[in-house]
mmCIF file of C-alpha atoms (C1' of nucleotides) in Angstrom:
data_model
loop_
_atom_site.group_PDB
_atom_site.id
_atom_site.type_symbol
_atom_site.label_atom_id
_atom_site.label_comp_id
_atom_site.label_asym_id
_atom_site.label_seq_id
_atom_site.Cartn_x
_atom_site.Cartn_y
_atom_site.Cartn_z
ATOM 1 C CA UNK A 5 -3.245 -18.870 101.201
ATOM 2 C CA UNK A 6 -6.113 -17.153 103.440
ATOM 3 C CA UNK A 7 -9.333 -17.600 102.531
ATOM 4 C CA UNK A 8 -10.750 -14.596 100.458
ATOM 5 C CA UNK A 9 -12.796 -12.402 102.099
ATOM 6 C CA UNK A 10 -16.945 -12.466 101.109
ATOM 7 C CA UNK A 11 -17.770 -10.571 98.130
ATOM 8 C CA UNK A 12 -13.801 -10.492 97.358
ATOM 9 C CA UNK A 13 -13.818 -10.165 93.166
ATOM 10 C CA UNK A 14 -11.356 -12.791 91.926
ATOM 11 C CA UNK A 15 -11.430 -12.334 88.518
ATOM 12 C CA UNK A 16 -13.496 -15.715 87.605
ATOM 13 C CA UNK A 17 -15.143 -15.510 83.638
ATOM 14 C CA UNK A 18 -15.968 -18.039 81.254
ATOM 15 C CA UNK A 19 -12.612 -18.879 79.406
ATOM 16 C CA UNK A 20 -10.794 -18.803 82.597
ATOM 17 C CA UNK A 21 -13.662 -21.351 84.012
ATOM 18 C CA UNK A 22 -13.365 -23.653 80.652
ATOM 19 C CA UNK A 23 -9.359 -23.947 81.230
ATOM 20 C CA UNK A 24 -10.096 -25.445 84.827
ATOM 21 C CA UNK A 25 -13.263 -27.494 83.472
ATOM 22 C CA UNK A 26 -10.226 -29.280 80.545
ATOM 23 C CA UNK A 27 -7.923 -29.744 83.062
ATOM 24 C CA UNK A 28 -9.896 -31.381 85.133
ATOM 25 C CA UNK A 29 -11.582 -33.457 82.705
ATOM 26 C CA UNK A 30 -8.179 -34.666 81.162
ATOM 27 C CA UNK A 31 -7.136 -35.090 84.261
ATOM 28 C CA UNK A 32 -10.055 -37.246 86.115
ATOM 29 C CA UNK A 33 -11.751 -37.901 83.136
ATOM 30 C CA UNK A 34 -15.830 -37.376 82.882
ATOM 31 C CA UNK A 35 -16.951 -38.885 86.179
ATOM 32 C CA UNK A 36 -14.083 -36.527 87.878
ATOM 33 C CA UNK A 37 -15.442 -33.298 86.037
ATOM 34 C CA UNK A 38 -18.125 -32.144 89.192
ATOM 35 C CA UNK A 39 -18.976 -28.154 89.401
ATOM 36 C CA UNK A 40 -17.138 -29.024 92.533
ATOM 37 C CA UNK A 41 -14.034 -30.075 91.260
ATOM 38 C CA UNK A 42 -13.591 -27.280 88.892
ATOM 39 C CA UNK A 43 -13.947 -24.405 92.149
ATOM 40 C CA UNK A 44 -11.865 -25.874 93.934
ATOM 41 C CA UNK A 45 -9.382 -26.616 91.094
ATOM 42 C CA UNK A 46 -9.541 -22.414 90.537
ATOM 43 C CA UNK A 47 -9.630 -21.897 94.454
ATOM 44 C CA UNK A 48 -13.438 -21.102 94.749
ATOM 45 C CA UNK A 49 -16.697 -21.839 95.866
ATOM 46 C CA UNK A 50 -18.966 -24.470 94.114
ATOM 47 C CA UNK A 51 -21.859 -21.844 93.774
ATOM 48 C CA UNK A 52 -18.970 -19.297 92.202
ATOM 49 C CA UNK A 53 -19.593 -20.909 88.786
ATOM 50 C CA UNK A 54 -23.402 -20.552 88.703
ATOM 51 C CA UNK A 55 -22.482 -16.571 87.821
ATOM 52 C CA UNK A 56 -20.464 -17.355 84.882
ATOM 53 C CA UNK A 57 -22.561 -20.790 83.576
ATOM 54 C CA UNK A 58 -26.188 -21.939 84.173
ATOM 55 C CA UNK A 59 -25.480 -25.246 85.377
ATOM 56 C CA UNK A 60 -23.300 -27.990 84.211
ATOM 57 C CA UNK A 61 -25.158 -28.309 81.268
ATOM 58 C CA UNK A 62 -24.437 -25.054 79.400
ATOM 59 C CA UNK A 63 -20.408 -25.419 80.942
ATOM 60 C CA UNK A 64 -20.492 -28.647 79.188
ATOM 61 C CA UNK A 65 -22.171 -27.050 75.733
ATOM 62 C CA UNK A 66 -20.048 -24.392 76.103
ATOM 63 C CA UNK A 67 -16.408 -26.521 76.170
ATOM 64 C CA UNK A 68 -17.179 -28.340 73.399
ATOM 65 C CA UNK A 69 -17.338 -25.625 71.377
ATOM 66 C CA UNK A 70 -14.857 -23.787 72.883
ATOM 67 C CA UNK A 71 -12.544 -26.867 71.968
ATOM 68 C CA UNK A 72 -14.290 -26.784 68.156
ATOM 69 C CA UNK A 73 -12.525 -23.156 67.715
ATOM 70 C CA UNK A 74 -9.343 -24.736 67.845
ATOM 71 C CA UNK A 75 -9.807 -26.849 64.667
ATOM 72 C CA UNK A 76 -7.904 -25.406 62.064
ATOM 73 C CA UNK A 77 -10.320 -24.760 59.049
ATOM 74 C CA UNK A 78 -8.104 -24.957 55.233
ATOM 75 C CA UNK A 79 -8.745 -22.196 53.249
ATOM 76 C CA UNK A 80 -9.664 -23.258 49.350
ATOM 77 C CA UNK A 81 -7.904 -25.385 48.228
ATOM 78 C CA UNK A 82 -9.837 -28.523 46.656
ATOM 79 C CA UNK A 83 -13.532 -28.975 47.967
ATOM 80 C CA UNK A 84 -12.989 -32.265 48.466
ATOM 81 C CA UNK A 85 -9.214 -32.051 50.230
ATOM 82 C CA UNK A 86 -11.110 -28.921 52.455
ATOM 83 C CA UNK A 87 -13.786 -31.697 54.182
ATOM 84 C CA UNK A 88 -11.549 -34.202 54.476
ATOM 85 C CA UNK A 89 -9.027 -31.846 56.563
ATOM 86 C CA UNK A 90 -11.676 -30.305 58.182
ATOM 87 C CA UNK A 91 -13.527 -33.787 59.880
ATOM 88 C CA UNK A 92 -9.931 -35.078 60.363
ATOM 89 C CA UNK A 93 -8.858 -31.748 62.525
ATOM 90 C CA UNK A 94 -12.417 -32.210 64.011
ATOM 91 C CA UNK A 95 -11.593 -35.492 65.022
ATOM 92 C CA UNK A 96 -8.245 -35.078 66.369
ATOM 93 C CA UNK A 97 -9.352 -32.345 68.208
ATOM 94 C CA UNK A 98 -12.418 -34.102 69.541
ATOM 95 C CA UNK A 99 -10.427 -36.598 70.293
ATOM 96 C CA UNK A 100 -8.046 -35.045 72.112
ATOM 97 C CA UNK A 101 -10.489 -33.961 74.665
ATOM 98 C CA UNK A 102 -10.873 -37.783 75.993
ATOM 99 C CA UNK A 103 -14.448 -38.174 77.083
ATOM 100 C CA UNK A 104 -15.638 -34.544 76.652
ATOM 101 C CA UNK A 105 -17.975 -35.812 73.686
ATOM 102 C CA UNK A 106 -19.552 -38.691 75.570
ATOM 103 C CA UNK A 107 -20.566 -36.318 78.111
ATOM 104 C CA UNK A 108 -21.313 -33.819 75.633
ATOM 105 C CA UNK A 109 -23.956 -36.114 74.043
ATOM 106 C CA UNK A 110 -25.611 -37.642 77.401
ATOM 107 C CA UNK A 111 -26.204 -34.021 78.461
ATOM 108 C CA UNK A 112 -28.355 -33.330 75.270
ATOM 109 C CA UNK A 113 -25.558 -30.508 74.150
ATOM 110 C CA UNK A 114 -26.740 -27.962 71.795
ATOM 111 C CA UNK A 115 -24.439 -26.217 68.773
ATOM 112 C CA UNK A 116 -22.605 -23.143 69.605
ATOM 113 C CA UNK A 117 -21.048 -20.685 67.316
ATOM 114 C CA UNK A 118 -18.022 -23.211 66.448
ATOM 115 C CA UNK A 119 -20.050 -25.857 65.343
ATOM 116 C CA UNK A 120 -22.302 -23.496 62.879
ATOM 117 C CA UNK A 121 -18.993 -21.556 61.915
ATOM 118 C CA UNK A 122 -17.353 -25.072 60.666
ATOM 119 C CA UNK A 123 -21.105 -26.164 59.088
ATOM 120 C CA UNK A 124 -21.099 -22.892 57.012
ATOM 121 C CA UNK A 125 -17.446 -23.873 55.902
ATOM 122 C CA UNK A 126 -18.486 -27.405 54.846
ATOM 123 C CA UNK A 127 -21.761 -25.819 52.560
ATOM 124 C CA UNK A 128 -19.374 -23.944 51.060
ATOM 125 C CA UNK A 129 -17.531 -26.701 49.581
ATOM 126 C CA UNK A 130 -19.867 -28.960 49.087
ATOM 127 C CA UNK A 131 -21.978 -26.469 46.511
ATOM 128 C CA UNK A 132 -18.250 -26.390 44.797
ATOM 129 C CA UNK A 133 -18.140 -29.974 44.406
ATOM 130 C CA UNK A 134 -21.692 -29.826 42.530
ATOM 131 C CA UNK A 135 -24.434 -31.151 45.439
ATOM 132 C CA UNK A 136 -28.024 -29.328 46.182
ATOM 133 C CA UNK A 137 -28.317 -27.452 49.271
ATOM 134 C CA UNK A 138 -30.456 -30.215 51.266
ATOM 135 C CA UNK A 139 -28.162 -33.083 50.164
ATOM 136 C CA UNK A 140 -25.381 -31.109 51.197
ATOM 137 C CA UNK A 141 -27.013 -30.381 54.409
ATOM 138 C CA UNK A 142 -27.839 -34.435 54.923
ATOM 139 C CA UNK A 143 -24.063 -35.018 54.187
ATOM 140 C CA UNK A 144 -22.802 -32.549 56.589
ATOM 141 C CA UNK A 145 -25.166 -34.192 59.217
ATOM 142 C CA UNK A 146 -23.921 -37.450 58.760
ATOM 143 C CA UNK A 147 -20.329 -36.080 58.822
ATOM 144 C CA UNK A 148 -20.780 -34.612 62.005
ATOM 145 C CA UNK A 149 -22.431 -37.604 63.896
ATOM 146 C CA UNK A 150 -20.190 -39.721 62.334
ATOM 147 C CA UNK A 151 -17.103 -37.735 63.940
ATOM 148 C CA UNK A 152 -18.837 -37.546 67.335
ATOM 149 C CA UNK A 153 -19.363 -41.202 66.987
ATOM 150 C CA UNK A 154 -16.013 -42.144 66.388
ATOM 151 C CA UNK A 155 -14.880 -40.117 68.679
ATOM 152 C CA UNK A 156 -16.961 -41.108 71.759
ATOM 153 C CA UNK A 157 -16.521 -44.685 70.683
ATOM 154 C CA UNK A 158 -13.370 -43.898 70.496
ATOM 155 C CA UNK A 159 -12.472 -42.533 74.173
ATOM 156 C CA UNK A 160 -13.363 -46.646 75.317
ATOM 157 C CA UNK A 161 -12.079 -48.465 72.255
ATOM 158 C CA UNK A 162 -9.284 -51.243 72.830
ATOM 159 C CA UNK A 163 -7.432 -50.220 69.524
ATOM 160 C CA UNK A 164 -7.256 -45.606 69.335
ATOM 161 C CA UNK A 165 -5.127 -45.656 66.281
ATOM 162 C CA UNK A 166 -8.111 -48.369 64.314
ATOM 163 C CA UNK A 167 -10.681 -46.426 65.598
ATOM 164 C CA UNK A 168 -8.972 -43.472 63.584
ATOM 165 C CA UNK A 169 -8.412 -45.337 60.917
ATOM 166 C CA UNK A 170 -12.340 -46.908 60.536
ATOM 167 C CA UNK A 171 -13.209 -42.887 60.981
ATOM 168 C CA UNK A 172 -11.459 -41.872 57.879
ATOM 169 C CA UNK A 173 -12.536 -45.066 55.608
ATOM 170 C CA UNK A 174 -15.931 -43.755 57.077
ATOM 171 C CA UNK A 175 -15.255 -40.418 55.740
ATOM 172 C CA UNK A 176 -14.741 -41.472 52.564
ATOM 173 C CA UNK A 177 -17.363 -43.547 51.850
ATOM 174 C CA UNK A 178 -19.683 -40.924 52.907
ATOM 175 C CA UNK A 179 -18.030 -38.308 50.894
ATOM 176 C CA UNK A 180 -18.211 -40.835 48.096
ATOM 177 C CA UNK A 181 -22.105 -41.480 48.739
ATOM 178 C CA UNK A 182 -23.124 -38.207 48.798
ATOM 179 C CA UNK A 183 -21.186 -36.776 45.993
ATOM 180 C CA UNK A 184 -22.651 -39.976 43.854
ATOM 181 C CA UNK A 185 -26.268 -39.359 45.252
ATOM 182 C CA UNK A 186 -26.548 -36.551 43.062
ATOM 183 C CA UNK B 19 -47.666 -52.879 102.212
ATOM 184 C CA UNK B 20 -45.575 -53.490 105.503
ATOM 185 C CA UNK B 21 -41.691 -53.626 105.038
ATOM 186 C CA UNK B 22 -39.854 -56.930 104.644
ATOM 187 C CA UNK B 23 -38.076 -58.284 107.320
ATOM 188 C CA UNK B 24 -34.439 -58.750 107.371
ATOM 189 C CA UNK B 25 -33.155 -61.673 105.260
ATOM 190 C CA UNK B 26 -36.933 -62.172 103.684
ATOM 191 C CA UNK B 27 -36.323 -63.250 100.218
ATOM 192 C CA UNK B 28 -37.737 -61.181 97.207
ATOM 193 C CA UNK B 29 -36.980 -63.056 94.180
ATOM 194 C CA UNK B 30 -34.881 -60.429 92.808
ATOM 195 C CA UNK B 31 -32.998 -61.398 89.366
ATOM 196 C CA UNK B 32 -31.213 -59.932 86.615
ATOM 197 C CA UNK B 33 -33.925 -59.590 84.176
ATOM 198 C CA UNK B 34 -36.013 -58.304 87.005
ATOM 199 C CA UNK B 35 -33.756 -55.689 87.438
ATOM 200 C CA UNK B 36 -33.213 -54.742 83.863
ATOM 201 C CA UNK B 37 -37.056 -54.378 83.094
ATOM 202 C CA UNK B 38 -37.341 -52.011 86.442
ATOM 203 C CA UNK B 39 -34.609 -50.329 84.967
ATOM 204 C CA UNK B 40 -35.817 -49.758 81.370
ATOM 205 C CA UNK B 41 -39.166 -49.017 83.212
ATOM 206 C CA UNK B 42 -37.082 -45.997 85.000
ATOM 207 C CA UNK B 43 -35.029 -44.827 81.988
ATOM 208 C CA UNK B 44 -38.719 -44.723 79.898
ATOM 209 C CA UNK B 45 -40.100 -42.580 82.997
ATOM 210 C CA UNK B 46 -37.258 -40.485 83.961
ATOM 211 C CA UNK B 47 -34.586 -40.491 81.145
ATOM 212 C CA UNK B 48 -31.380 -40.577 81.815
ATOM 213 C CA UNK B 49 -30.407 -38.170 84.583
ATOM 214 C CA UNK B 50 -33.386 -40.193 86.343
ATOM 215 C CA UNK B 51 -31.422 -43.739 85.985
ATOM 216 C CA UNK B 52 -30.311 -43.808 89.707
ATOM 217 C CA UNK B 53 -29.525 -47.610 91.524
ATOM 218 C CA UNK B 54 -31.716 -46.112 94.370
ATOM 219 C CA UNK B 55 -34.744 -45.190 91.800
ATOM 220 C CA UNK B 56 -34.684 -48.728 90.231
ATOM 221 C CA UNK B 57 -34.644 -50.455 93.791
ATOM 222 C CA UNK B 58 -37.537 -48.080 94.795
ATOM 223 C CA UNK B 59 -39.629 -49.216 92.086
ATOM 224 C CA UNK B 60 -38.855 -52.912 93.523
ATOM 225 C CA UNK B 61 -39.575 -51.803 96.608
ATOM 226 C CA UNK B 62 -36.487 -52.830 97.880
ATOM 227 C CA UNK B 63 -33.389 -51.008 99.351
ATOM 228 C CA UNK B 64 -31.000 -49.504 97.060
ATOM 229 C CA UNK B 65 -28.109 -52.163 97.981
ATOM 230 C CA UNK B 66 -29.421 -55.343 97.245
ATOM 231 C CA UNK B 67 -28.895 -54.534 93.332
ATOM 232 C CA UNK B 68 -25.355 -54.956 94.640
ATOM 233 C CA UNK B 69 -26.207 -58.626 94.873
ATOM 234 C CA UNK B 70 -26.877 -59.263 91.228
ATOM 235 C CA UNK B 71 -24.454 -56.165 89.514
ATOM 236 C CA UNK B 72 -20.853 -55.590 90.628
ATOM 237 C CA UNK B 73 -21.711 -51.739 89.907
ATOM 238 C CA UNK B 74 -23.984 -49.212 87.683
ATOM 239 C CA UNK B 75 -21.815 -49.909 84.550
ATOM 240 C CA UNK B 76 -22.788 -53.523 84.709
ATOM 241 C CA UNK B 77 -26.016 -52.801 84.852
ATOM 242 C CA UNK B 78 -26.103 -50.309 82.151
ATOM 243 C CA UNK B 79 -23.798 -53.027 80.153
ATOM 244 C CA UNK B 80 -26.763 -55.638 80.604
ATOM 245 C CA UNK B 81 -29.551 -53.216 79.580
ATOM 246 C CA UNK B 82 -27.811 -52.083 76.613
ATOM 247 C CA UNK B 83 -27.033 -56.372 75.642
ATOM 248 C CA UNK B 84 -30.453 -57.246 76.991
ATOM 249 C CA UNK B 85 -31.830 -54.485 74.552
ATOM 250 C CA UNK B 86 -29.609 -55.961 71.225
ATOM 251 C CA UNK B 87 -31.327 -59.591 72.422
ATOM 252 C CA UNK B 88 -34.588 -58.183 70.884
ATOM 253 C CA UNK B 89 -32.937 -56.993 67.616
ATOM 254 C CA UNK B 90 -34.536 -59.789 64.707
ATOM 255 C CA UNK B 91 -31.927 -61.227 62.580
ATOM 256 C CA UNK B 92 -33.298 -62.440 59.411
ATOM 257 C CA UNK B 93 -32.381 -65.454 57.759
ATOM 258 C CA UNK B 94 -30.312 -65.704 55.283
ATOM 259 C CA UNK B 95 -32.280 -64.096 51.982
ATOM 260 C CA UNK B 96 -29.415 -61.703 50.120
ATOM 261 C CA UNK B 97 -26.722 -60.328 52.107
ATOM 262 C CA UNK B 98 -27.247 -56.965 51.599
ATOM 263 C CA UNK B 99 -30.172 -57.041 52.565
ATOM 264 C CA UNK B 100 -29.479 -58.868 55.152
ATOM 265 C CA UNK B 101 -27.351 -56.353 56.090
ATOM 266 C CA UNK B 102 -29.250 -53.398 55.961
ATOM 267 C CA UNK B 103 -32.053 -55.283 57.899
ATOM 268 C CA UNK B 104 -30.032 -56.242 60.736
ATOM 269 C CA UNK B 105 -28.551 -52.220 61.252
ATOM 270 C CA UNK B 106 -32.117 -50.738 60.701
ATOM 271 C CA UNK B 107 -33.382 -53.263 62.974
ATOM 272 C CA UNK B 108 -30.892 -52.319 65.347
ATOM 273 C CA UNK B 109 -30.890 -48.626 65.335
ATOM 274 C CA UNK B 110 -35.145 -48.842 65.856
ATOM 275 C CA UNK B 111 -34.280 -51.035 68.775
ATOM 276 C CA UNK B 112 -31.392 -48.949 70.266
ATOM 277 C CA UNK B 113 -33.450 -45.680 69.297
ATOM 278 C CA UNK B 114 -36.536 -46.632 71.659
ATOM 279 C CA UNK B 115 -34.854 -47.207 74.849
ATOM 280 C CA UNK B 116 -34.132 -43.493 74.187
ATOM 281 C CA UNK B 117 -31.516 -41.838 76.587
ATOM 282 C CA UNK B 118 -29.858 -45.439 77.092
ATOM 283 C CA UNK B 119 -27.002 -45.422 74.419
ATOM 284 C CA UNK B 120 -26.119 -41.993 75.591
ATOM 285 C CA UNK B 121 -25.461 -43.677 78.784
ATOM 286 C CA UNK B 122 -23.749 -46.924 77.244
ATOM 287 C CA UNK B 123 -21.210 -44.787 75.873
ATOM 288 C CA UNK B 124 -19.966 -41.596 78.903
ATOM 289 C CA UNK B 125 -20.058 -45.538 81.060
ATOM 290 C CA UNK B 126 -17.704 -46.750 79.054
ATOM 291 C CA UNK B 127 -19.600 -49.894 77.794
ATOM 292 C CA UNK B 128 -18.393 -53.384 77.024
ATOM 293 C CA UNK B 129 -20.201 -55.480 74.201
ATOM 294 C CA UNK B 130 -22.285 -58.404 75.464
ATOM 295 C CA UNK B 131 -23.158 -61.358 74.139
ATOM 296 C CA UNK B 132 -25.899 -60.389 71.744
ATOM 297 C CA UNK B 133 -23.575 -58.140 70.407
ATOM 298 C CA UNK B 134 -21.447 -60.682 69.257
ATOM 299 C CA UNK B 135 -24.017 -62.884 67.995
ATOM 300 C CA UNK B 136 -25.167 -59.761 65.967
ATOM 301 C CA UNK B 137 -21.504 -58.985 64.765
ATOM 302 C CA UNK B 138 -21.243 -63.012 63.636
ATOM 303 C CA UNK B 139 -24.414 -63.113 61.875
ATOM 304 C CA UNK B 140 -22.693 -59.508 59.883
ATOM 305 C CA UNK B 141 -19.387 -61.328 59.277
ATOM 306 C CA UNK B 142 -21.447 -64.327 57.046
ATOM 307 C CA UNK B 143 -23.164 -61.586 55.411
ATOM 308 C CA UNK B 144 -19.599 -59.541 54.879
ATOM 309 C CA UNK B 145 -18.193 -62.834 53.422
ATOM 310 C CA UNK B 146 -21.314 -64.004 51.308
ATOM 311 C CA UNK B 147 -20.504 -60.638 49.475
ATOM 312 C CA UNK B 148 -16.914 -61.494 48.509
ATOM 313 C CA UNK B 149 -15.285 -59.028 51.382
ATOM 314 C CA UNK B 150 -12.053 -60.766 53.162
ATOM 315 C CA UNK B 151 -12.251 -61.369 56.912
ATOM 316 C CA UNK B 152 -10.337 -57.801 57.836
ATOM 317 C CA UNK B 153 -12.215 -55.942 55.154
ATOM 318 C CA UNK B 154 -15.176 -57.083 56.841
ATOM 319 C CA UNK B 155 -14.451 -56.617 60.475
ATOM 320 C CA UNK B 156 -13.731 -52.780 59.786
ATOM 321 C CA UNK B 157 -16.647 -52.226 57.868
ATOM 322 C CA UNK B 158 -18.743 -53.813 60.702
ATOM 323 C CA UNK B 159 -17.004 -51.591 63.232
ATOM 324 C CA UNK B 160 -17.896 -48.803 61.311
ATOM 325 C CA UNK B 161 -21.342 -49.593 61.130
ATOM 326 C CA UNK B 162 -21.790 -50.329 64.663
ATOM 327 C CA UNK B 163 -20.232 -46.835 65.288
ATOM 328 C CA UNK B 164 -22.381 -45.209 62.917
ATOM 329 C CA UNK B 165 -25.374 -47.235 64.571
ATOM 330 C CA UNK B 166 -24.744 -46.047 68.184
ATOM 331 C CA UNK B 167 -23.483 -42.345 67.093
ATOM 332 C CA UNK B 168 -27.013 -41.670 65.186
ATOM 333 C CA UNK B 169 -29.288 -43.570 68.009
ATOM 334 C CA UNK B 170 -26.866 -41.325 70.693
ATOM 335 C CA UNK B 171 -27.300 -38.115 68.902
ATOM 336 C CA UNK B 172 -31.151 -38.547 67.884
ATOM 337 C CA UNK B 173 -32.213 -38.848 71.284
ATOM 338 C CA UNK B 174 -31.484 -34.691 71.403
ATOM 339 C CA UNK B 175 -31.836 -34.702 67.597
ATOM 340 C CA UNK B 176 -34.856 -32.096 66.493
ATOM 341 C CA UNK B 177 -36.522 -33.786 64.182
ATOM 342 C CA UNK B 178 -36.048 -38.076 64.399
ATOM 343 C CA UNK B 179 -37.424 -39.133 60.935
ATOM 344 C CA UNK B 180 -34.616 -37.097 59.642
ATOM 345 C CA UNK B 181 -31.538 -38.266 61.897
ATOM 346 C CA UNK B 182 -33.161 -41.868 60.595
ATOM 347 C CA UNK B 183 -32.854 -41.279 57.376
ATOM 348 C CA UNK B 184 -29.897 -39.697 57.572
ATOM 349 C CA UNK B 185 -29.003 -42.968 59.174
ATOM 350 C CA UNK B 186 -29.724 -45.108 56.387
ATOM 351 C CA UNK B 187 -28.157 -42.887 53.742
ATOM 352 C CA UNK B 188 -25.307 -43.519 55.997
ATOM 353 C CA UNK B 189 -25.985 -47.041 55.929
ATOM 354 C CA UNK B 190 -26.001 -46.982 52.320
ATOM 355 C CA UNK B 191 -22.903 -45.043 51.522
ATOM 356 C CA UNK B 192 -21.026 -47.445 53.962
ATOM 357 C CA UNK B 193 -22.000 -50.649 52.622
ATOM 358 C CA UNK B 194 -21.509 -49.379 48.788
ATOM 359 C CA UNK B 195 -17.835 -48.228 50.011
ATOM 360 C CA UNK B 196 -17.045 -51.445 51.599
ATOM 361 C CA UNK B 197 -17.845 -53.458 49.281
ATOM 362 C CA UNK B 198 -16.365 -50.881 46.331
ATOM 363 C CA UNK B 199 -13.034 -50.930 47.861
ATOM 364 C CA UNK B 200 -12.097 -55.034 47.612
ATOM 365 C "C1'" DA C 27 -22.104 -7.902 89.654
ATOM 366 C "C1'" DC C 28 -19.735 -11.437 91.882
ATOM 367 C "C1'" DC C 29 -18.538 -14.016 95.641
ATOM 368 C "C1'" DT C 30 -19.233 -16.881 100.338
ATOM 369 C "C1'" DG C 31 -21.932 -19.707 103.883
ATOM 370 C "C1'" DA C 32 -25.058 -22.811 104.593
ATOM 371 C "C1'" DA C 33 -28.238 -25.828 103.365
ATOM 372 C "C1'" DC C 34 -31.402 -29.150 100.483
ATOM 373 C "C1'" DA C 35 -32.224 -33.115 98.153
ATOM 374 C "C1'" DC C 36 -30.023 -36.156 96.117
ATOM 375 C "C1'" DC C 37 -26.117 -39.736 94.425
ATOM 376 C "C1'" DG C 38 -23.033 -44.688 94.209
ATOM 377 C "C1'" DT C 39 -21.096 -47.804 97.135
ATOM 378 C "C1'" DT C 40 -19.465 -50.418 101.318
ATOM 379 C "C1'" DC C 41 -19.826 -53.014 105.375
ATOM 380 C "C1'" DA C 42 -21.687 -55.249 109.184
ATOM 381 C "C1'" DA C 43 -25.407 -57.434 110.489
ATOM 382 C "C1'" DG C 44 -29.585 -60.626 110.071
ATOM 383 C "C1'" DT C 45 -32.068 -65.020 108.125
ATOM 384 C "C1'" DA D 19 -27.119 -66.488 99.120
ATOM 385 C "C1'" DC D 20 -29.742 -62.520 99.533
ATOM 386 C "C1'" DC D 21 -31.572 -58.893 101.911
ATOM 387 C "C1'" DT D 22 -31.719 -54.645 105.462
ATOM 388 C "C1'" DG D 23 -29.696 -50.738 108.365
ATOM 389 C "C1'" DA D 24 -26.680 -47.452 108.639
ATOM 390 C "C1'" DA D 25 -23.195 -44.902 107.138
ATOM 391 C "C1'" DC D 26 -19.425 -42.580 104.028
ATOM 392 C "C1'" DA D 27 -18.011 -39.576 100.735
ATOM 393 C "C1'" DC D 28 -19.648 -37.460 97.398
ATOM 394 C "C1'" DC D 29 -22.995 -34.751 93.877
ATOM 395 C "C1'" DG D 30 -25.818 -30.228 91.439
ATOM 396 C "C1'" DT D 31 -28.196 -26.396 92.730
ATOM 397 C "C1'" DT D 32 -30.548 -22.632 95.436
ATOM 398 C "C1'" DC D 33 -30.920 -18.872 98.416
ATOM 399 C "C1'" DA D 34 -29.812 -15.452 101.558
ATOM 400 C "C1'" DA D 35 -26.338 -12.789 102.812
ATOM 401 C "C1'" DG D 36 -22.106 -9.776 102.208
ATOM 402 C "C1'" DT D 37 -19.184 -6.190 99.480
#
DNA sequence: ACCTGAACACCGTTCAAGT
DNA sequence: ACCTGAACACCGTTCAAGT
């Protein structure tokens, strides 16, 4: 194909940007994700991007939460069934994103509307199983490092389907804890 | 000063290298953490790390085990304590080399030899509490998870005292469910 | 507003010397 | 064995155009 003409519109946004960014990343994994890979993946410029995304920072941010929309959030059943489903999906979906979250957390991400969306979820049933707002906020904070942890760890470890496994007896035990704490 | 001469012996070593190289990550964080930035504060030229790391990973791989080397194991008082010692020991440790286990982890890290001593000297503990050998090595895999995922995410954490104590709730709730479920 | 061209200031790593 | 010189193939990002 012949190279576009300057100022040509080729109808580059953010989604369509975030598609590339995944299949590149699953592809070449995190030291294969450059800004440079991704243009030419979608047949553009390096510098294209910098209209859509800050720098590689925000792109970064803005997958991960991006891939947190796809978790499937249960809708009331039992409080406790609700946060187990929910950090499992989170997990799974984490995890299927290879070493998004290790990249995620060396480029100091911030939370984007996903991550509060799921947080207000996990309040919600964590006042119905009896706890305080701040312990339920300390729980939810451990439950969410502990599923980027696992999952990070998880993207190197020898043994995927253990590493699950240690997750969800990590789960519990929290959910345990915290419920017992009060 | 005037530049070496070809072939003119430094006395560059490992540990040399590694204290440059915590010296850099301290100064510059991670993003900072380049081969050629470490070998400029030798004053040498960026290749002869080559001599004494195969690549960056190993280097990043010895800094992370040199780092556990300073962790204090305590002798042998009750195992839970023992326990809890050893993790908050290690999470302070990991936690001031700052932007390093962020680092460990997108590079893929293999566990060093401190790391193993660290993991034997949790095993006795494990046992001395009445846990069987498997029961034990999963619990210790969670807490080393747990460990790096909270040191990771509290370099970018707002407020530290509270991603530490969120830590050692953590902690807590793990060791309680480990040893709650033989 | 959105893209290209061209450049800047970096990277990790390799390889052929030199001593 | 351990270092330098020089190079290769990359990076993220900026800035001045063009449309």
């Amino acid at each position: 194909m012949p190279p576009r003409k300057r100022g040509q519109s080729v109808g580059l946004d953010r989604s369509v940007i975030l598609d590339a960014a995944a299949e590149v990343l699953a592809e070449n994994g995190s030291s294969g994700l450059s800004m440079r890979a991704i243009a030419s993946r979608l047949g553009v410029v390096p510098n294209a991007l910098y209209n859509h995304f800050h720098d590689k920072t925000e792109l970064i941010d803005a997958l991960l939460d991006h891939t947190l929309g796809q978790v499937p959030t249960p809708l009331g059943g039992d409080p406790r069934t609700d946060l187990v489903g929910i950090m499992i999906a989170t997990f799974d979906t984490l995890a299927a994103q290879g070493a998004l979250v290790p990249l995620y957390i060396d480029r100091h991400g911030s939370r984007g509307p996903n991550a509060v969306a799921l947080g207000k979820h996990m309040v919600q049933s964590f006042l119905a199983l009896g706890l305080d707002e701040t312990t339920a906020q300390r729980a939810i904070y451990v439950l969410i490092v502990q599923a980027i942890g696992f999952t990070a760890y998880g993207v190197s470890a020898p043994n995927p389907q253990a590493n699950r496994a240690a997750f969800i007896d990590s789960l519990n035990w929290t959910l345990d804890g915290a419920i017992r704490s009060q």
